[in-house]
Coordinates of C-alpha atoms in Angstrom, one line a residue:
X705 CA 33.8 -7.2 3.9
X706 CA 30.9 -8.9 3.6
X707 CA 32.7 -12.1 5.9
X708 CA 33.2 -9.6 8.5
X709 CA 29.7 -8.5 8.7
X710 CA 28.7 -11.8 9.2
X711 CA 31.4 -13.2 11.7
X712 CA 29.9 -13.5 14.5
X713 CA 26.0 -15.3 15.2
X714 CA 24.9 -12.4 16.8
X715 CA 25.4 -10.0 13.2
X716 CA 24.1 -13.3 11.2
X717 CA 21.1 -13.1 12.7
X718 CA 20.9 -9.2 12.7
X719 CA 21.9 -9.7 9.1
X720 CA 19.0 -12.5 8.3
X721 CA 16.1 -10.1 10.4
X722 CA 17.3 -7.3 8.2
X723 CA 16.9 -9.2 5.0
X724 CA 13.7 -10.6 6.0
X725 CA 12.2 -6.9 6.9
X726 CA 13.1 -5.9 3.8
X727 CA 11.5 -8.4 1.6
X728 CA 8.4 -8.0 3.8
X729 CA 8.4 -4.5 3.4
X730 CA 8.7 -4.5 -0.1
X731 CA 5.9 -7.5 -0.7
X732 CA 3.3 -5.4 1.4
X733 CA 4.4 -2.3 -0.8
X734 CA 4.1 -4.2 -4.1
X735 CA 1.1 -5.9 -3.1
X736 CA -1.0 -3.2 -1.7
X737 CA -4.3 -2.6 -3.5
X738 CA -4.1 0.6 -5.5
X739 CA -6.7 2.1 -7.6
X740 CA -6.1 3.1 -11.3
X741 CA -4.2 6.5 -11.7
X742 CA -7.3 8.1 -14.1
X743 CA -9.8 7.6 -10.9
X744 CA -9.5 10.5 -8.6
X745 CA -12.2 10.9 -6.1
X746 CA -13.2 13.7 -3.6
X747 CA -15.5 13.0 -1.1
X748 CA -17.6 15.9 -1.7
X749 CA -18.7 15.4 1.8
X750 CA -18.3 17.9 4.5
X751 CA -16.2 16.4 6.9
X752 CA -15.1 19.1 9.9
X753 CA -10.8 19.1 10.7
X754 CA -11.2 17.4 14.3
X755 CA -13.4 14.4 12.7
X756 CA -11.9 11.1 13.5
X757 CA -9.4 9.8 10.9
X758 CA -12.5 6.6 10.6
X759 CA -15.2 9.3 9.2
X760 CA -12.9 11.2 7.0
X761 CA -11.9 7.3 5.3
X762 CA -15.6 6.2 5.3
X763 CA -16.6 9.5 3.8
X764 CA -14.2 8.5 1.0
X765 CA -14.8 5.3 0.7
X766 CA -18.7 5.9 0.3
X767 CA -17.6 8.2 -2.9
X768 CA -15.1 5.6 -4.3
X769 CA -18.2 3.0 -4.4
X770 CA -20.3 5.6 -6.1
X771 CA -17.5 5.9 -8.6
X772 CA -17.2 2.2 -8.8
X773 CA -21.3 1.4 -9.1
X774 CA -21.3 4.9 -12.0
X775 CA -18.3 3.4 -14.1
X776 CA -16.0 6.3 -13.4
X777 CA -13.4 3.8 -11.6
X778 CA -12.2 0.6 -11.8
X779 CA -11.8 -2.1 -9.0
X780 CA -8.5 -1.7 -6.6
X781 CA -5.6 -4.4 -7.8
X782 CA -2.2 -5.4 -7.0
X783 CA 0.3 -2.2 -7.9
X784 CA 1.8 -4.8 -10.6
X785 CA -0.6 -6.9 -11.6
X786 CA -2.4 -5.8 -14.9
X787 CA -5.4 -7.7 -15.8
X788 CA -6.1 -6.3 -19.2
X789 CA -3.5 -7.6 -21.8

């Protein structure tokens, strides 16, 4: 089965793109900063429907560095990588 799929160099290399999407796919997944899963934070800004996507991330972003600076959150990290042991 798996011969077949890769007969031809055409389906190799459809077959080699595939796999490398993949993995990319899941690196940037695995390796995208997250913050901890106690640190919740509204923006407690008013921020109208039609704002630009920009002001609503700025607004929340403004409140996660207030979080950050207060204690209330820790820093962003890897989705895997725990620091504390």
């Amino acid at each position: 089965m798996i011969l077949r799929l890769l007969s031809t160099p055409r389906r190799r290399v459809a077959a080699v793109l595939t796999v490398t999407a993949a993995a990319v796919a899941f690196a940037s997944w695995v390796l995208w900063p997250v913050h901890d899963s106690s640190c919740v934070v509204y923006s407690g800004s008013y921020v109208p429907m039609n704002a630009p996507e920009a002001e609503a991330e700025a607004a929340l972003q403004r409140r996660h560095d207030k979080a950050l600076a207060d204690g209330a959150c820790g820093p962003e990290r890897a989705r895997f990588h725990n620091w504390t042991r």
